[in-house]
Structures are given as structure tokens and as C-alpha cells.
CSV table of C-alpha atoms (C1' of nucleotides) in Angstrom, one decimal:
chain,number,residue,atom,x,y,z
X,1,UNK,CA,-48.8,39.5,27.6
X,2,UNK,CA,-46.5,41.6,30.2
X,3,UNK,CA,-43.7,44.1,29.0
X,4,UNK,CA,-41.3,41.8,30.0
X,5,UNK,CA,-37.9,42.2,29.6
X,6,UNK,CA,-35.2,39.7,30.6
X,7,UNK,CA,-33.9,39.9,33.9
X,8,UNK,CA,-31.0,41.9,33.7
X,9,UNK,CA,-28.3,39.8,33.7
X,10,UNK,CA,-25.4,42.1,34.6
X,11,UNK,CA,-22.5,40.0,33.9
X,12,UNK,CA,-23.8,40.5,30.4
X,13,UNK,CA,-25.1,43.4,29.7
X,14,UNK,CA,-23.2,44.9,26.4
X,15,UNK,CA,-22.3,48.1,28.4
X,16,UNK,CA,-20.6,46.0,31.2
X,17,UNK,CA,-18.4,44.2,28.5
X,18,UNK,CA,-14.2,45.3,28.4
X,19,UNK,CA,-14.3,43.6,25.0
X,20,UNK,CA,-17.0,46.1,23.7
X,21,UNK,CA,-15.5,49.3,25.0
X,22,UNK,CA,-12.3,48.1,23.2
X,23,UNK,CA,-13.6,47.2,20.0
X,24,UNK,CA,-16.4,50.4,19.7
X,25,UNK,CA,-13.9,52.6,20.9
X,26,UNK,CA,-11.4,50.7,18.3
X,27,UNK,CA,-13.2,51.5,15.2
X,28,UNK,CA,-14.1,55.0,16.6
X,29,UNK,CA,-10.7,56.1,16.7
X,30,UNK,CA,-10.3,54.6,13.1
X,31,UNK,CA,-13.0,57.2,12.1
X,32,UNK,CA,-11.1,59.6,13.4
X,33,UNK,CA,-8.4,59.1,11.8
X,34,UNK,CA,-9.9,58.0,8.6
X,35,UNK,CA,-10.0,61.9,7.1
X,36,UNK,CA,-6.6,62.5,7.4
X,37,UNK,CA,-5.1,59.5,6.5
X,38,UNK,CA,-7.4,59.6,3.3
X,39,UNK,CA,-5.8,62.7,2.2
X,40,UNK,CA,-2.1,60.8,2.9
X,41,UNK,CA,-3.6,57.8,0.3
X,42,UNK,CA,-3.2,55.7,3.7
X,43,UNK,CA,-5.5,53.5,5.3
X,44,UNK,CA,-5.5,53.0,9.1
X,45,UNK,CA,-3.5,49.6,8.9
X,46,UNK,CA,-1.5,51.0,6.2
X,47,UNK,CA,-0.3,53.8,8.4
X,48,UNK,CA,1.0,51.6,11.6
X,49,UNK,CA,3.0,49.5,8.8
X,50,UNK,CA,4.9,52.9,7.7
X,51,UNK,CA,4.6,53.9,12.2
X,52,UNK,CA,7.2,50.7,12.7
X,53,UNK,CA,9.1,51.9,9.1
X,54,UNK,CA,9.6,55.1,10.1
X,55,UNK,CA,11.0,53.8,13.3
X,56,UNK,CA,13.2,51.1,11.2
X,57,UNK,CA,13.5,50.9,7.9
X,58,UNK,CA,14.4,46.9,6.3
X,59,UNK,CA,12.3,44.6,8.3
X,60,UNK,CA,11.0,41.2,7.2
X,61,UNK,CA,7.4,40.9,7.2
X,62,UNK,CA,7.5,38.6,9.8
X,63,UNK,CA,9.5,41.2,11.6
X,64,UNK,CA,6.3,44.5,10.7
X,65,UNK,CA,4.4,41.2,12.1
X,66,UNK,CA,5.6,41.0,15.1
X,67,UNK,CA,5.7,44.6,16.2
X,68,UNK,CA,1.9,45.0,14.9
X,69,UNK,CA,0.6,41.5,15.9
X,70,UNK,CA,-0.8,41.0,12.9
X,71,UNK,CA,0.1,37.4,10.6
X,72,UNK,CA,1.3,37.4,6.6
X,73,UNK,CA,-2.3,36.9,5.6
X,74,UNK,CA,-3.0,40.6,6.4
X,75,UNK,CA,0.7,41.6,5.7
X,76,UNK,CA,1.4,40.4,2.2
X,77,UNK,CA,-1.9,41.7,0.5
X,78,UNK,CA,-1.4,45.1,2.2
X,79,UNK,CA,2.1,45.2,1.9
X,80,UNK,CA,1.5,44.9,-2.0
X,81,UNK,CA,-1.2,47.4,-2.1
X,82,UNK,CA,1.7,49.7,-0.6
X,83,UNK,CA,4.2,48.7,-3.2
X,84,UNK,CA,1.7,49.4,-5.9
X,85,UNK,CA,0.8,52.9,-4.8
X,86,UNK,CA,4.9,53.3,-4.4
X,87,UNK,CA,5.2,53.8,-0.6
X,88,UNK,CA,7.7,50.8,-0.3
X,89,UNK,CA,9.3,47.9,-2.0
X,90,UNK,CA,9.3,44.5,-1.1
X,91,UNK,CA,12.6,42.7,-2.0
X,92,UNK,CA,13.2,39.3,-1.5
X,93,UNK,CA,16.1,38.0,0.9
X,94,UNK,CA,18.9,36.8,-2.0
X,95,UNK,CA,20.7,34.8,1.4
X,96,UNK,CA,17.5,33.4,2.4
X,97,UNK,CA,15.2,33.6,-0.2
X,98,UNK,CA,12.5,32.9,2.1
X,99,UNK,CA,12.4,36.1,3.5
X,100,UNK,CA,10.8,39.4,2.0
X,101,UNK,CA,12.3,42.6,3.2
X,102,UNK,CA,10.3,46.0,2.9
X,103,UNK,CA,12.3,48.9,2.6
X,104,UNK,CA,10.5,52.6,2.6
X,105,UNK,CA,10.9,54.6,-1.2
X,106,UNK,CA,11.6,58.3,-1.2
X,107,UNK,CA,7.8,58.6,-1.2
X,108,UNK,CA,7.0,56.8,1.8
X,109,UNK,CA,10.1,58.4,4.0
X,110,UNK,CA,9.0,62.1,3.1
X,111,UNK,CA,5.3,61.0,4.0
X,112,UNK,CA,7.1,61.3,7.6
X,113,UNK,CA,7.0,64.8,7.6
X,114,UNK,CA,3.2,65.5,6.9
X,115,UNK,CA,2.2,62.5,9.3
X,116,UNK,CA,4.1,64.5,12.0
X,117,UNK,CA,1.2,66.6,13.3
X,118,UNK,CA,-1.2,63.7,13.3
X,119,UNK,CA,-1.4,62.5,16.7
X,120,UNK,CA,-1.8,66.0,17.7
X,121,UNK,CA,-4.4,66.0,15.8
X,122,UNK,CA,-5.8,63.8,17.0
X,123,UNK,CA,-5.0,64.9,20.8
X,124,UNK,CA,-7.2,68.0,20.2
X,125,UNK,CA,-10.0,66.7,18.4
X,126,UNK,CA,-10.3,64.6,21.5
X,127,UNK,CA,-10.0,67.2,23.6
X,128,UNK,CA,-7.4,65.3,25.9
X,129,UNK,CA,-4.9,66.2,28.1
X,130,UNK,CA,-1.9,64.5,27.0
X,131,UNK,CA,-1.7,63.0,30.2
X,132,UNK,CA,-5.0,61.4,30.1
X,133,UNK,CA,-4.1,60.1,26.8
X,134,UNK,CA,-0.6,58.6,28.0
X,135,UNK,CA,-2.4,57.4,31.3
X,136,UNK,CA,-4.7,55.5,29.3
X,137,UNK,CA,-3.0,54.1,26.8
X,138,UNK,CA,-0.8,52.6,29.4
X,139,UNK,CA,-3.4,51.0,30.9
X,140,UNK,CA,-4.5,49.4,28.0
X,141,UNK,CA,-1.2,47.9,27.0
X,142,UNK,CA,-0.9,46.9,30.5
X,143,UNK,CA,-4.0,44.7,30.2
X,144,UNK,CA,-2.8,43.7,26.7
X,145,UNK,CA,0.6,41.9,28.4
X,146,UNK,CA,-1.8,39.8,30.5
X,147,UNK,CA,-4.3,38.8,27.5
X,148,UNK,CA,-1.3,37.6,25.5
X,149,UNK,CA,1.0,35.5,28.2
C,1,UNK,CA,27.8,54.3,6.4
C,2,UNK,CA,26.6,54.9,10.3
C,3,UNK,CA,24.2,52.7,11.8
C,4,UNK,CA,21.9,55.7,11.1
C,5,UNK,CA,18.4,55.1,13.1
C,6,UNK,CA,16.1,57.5,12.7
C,7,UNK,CA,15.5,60.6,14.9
C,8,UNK,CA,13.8,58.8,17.3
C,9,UNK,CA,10.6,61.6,17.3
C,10,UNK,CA,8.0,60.0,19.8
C,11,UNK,CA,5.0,61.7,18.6
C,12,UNK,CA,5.1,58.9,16.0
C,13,UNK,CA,6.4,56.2,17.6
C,14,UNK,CA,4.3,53.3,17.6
C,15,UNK,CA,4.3,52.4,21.3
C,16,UNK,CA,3.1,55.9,22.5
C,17,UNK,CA,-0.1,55.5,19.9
C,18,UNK,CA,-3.4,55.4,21.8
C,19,UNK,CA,-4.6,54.0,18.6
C,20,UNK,CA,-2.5,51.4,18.6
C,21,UNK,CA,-2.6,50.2,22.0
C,22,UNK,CA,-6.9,50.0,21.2
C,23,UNK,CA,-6.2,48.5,18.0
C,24,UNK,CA,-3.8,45.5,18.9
C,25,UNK,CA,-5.5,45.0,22.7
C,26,UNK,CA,-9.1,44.7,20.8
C,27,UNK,CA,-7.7,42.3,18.4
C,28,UNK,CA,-6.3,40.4,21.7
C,29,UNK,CA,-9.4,40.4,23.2
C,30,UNK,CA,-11.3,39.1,20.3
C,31,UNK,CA,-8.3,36.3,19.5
C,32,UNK,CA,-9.1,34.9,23.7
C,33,UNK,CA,-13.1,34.9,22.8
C,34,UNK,CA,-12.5,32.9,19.7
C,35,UNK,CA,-12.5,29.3,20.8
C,36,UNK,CA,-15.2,30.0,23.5
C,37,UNK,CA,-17.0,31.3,21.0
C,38,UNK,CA,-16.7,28.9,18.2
C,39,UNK,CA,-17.7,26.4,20.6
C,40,UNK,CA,-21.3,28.5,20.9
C,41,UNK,CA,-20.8,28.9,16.9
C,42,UNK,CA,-20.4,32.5,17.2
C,43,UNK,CA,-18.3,34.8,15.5
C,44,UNK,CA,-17.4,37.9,17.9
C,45,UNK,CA,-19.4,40.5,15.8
C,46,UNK,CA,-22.1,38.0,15.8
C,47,UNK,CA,-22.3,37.7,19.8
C,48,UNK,CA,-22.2,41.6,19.9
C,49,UNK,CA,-25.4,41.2,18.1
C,50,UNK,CA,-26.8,38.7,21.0
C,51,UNK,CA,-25.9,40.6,24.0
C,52,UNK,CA,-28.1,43.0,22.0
C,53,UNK,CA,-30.9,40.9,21.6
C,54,UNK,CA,-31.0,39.3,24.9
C,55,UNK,CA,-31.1,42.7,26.4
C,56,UNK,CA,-34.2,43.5,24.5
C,57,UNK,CA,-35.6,41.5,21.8
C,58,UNK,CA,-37.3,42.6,18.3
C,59,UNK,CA,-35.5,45.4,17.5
C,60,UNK,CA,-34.7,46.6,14.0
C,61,UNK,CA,-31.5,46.4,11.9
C,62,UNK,CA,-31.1,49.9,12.1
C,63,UNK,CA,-31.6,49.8,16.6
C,64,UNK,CA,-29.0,47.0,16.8
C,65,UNK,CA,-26.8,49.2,14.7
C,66,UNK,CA,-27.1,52.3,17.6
C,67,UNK,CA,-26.2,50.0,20.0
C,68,UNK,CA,-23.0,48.5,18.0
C,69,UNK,CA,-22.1,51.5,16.9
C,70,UNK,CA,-22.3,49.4,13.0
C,71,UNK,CA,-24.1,49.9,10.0
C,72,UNK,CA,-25.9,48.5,7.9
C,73,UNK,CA,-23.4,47.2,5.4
C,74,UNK,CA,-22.3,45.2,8.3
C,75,UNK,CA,-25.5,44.2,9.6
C,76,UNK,CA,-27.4,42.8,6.9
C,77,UNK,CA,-24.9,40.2,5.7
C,78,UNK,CA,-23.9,39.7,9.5
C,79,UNK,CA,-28.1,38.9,10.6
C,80,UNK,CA,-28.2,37.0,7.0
C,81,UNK,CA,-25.5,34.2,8.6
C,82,UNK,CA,-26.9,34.1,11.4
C,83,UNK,CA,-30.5,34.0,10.4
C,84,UNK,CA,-29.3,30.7,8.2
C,85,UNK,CA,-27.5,29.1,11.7
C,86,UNK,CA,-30.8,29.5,13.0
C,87,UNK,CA,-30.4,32.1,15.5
C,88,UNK,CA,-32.7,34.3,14.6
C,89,UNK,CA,-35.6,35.6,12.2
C,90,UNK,CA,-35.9,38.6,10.4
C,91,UNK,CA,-39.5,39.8,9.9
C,92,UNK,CA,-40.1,42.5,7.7
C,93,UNK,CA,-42.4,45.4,9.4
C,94,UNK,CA,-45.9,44.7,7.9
C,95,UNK,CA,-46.5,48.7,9.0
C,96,UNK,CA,-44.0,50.1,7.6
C,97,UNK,CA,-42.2,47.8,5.4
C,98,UNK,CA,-38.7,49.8,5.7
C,99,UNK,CA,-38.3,48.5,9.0
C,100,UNK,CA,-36.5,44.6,9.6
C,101,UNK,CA,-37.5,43.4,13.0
C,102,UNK,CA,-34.9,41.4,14.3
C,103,UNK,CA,-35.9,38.4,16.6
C,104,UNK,CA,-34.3,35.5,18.4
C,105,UNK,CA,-35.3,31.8,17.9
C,106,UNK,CA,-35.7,29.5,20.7
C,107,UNK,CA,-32.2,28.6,19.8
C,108,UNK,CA,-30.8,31.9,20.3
C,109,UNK,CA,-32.6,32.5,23.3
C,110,UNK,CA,-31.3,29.4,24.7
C,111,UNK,CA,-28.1,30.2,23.9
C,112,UNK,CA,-28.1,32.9,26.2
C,113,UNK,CA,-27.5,30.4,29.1
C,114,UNK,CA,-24.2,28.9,27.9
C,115,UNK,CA,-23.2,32.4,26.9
C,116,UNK,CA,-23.4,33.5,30.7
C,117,UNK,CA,-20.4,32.1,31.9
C,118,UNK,CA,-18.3,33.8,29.4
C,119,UNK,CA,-17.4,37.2,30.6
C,120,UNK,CA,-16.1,35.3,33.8
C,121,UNK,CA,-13.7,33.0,31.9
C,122,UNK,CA,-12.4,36.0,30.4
C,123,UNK,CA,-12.1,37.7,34.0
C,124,UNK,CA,-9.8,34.4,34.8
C,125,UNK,CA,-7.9,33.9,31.5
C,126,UNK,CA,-6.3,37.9,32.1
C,127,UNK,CA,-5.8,37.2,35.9
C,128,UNK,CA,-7.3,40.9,36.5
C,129,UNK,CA,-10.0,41.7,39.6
C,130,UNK,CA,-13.3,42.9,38.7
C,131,UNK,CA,-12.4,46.4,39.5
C,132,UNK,CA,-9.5,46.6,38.0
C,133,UNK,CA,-11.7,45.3,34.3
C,134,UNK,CA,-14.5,47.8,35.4
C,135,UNK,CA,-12.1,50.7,35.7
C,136,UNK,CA,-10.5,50.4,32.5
C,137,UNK,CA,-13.7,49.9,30.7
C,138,UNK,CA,-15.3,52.9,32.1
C,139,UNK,CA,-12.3,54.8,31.3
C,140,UNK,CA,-12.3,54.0,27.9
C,141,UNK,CA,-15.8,54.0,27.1
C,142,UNK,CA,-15.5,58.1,28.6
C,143,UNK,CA,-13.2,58.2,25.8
C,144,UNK,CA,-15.1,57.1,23.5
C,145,UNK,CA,-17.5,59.5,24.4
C,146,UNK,CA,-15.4,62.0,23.7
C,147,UNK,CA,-14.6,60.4,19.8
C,148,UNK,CA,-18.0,60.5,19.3
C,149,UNK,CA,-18.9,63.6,20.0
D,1,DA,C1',25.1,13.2,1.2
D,2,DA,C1',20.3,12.3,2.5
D,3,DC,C1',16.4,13.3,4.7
D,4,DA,C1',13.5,15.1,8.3
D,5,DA,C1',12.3,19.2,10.8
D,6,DT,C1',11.9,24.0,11.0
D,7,DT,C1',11.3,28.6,9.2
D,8,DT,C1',9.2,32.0,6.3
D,9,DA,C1',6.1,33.8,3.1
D,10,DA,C1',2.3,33.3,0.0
D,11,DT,C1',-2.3,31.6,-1.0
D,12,DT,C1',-7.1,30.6,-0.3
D,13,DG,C1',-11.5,31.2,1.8
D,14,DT,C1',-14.6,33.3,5.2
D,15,DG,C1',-16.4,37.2,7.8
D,16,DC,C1',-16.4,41.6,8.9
D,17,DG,C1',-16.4,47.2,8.5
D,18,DC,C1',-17.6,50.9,5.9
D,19,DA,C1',-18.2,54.2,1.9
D,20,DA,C1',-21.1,54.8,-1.9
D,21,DT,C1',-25.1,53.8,-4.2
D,22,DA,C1',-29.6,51.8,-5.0
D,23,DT,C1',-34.1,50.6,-3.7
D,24,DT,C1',-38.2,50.9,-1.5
D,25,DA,C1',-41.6,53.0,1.3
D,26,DA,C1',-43.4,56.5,4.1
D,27,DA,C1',-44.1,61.4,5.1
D,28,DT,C1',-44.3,66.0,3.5
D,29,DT,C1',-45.1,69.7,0.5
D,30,DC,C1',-47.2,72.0,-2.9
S,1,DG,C1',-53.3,63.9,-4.9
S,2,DA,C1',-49.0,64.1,-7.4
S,3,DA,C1',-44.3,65.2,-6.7
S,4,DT,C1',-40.6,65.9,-3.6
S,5,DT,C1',-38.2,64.8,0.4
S,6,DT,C1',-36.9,61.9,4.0
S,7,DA,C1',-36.1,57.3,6.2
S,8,DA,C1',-34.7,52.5,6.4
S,9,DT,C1',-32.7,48.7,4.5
S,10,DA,C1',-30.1,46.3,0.8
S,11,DT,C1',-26.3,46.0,-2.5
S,12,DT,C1',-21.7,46.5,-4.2
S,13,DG,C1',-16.9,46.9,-3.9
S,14,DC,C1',-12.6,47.3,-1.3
S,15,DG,C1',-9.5,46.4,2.5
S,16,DC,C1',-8.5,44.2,6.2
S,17,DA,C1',-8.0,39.9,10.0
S,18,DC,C1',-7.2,35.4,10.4
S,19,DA,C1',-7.4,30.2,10.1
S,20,DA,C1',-5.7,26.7,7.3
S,21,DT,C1',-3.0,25.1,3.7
S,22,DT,C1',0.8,25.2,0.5
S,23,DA,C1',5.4,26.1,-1.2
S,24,DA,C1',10.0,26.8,-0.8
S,25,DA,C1',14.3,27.2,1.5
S,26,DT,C1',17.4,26.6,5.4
S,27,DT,C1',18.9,23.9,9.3
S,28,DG,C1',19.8,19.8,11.8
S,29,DT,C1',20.7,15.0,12.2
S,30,DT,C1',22.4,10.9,11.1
DNA sequence: AACAATTTAATTGTGCGCAATATTAAATTC
DNA sequence: GAATTTAATATTGCGCACAATTAAATTGTT
């Protein structure tokens, strides 16, 4: 009985996978996050909802959809978890009542403020230039146009 | 009434999050594996776990769990499913009977051949060259490095 | 007007991801 | 050698992601 281990198929080796860095590296920055966020009663998906609020306020869900690329099956659950802890308030279209609109409370536009100095945050627990960090995340979304033509 | 947008303050806007971009390219990536992997009757989580294992076989829960970067609260219910699709075995440690030992089946071991082509379909889905996908993954996984530490 | 096609959100069910806890077993200490 | 500590896995509960389906309302066509 020899030692043997497979031949070392390169093309897939875990380490040599995109798909892997993304996804490790994915949930790794949720960690990071995860502290902070806890003490703003948000979650990680919960916080880029209120990211494209803050931006604009009154969007559909199918609109926060869009901009997130995420479908109503994650949206509606979370988005009611969010009304229920009184960040926002869902309201239903009375010209097309098949749209829901989501509109920040009080509550969820002065949670702006203290989510300010996150991504610096963030930036130094990294120890990143902000260059490096801009430069990458470019890169990424670049390579995120071509996976989704 | 002014068609008041908000301060436009670009720490916080959604674009210029490395998080994001990780996030929504990881979910991108998984979405473009799905159907090659349904085909192979994997989930994506699930053929993490076999790029493990054809690396090195018979390892325990907790080993597979360094690699992924997972624990066990993922694992177990994760190497359950796939222990019932008949993928692998899991063999408590007669030594020291803390330890799982995790082991692929003929059928996972043979599924290792269909598997091989898969990293190179993705390579010609995104339309990117080798280096370009070997680049960014090495300059995330550096980053990652840096989370982690 | 009637009816088909389209749009939008909600619902249902499965599989993660992870924190917190429990359980079990081995190792260590006293 | 009994008790404590440590280590490894399992369990529980919650919150996503997403496919598939359903429901409801608008639009388009005849």
C-alpha cells in the first residue's frame, strides 16, 4: 500500500479555483463586517438593502432587486424582517397594486450617519491602501460584466 | 418639493463596496456552475467538498472545514446529503471516536473525471484568458489573507 | 368588452452559513 | 484514578439564496 496521492490535477486543485477565492473570500469579508453591523441590528444582506436606500429612497422591490441581483424570494422575507424591527415600510403601489414600494422610517435614514465610518473600517482592519482596494474591486466587477452577459 | 437625492457620499455608495462587488460576483459565479453542476448532482458547496477530497482522501470533518474555510454546522448536514447520494462514507474514528473520517465512494471518485472539464467551461463561458483568471484569483486570495489575519 | 399575455410580488421548499449550545471522548491535572 | 479541562463533532435555530409555483393586476389584442 503506497502513500499515494492523486496525481495532481492542476486544473482542479481548490487553490487554483476563481470561484473559491470569491466565495472564501466572500464570506470572510462578511465576518468582518459581522461585529459592526451586529451592534447596527443589521445583518450583512440587510445592510446593502439600506446601501441602495440610502442612495434612493422609494424603490420597488423588484427595483432593490435589480441593483443587488438578488430575486423576491430573498427580498420579501428580508424586507419584512426590516419592517418589523422598523428600519422601513413596505407600502403597496395603490396605481398598480402589484407593486410594493419600500420607503426608509426616521430610524433607518439616521442609521446613515453611524454606518458612515464603516467602510473605513473596514479599509484599516484590512490594512489596505485605498487604492488597492478600488483597484480590486474593479477588477472584480469587471469580470462580473462578463459572467452575467 | 425638490427632486431632493441624497448627498451623494461615496463612502457608502453601493458600487464603490469591495464587499459588494465579492458578494454579487460570487453569487454570479455560483449561478454559471449551477446547471453543470446539477448535471453531476452537485450542489456548489458540495463540490467544494470534492475538490477537497480528491486532493487527499480521508480526512475528517473538522480538515475539510480548514480547507473551506466552514464549520461544522455546515459540514455535517452538508456530508449527511451527500453521504445519502452516495458520494461518500463517513466512518467514525475507532481511535479516537471524536474524529469523522470522511471518504469517497467509488462513485465519488469516479466523478472526479466528469468534474475535470469544468473549470475550462467556465474559462470559455467568461471569455477571459487564463492569466487574466489567475491574476485576479491570486489577487483576491492575498486579500483574503489579509481578512484572515 | 373579452381574453390572452405580461408583469410583479408572494409563497413554498431545499440547502447552505454560522452562532450558540450540547454531547461525547480524550487528555491533563491534581 | 477521579475530576477538570480540552478537543471534535453534532444539534438547534435563524437568516439568507434561489428555483418553482401561485396569485393578482395591468396591458395588449382582437
Amino acid at each position: 500500500m503506497s502513500d499515494k496521492k492523486k496525481p495532481a490535477n492542476q486544473t482542479l486543485r481548490l487553490d487554483n479555483q476563481l470561484c473559491f477565492a470569491l466565495y472564501s473570500t466572500s464570506l470572510a469579508m462578511t465576518k468582518m463586517y459581522k461585529p459592526m453591523l451586529d451592534a447596527n441590528g443589521l445583518t450583512y444582506p440587510q445592510y446593502l438593502v439600506m446601501l441602495v436606500l440610502w442612495e434612493e429612497d422609494g424603490l420597488t422591490v423588484s427595483q432593490i432587486g435589480e441593483r443587488l441581483f438578488l430575486d423576491s424570494g430573498t427580498l420579501t422575507p428580508l424586507l419584512k424582517r426590516m419592517e418589523s424591527t422598523g428600519l422601513l415600510l413596505r407600502l403597496r403601489d395603490t396605481e398598480d397594486e402589484r407593486r410594493v414600494y419600500v420607503g426608509l422610517t426616521a430610524a433607518g435614514n439616521s442609521l446613515r450617519r453611524t454606518a458612515t465610518d464603516l467602510p473605513s473600517c473596514v479599509q484599516s482592519l484590512t490594512g489596505c491602501s485605498l487604492s488597492e482596494i478600488v483597484s480590486l474591486s474593479e477588477n472584480i466587477k469587471a469580470f462580473r460584466q462578463r459572467l452575467m452577459r
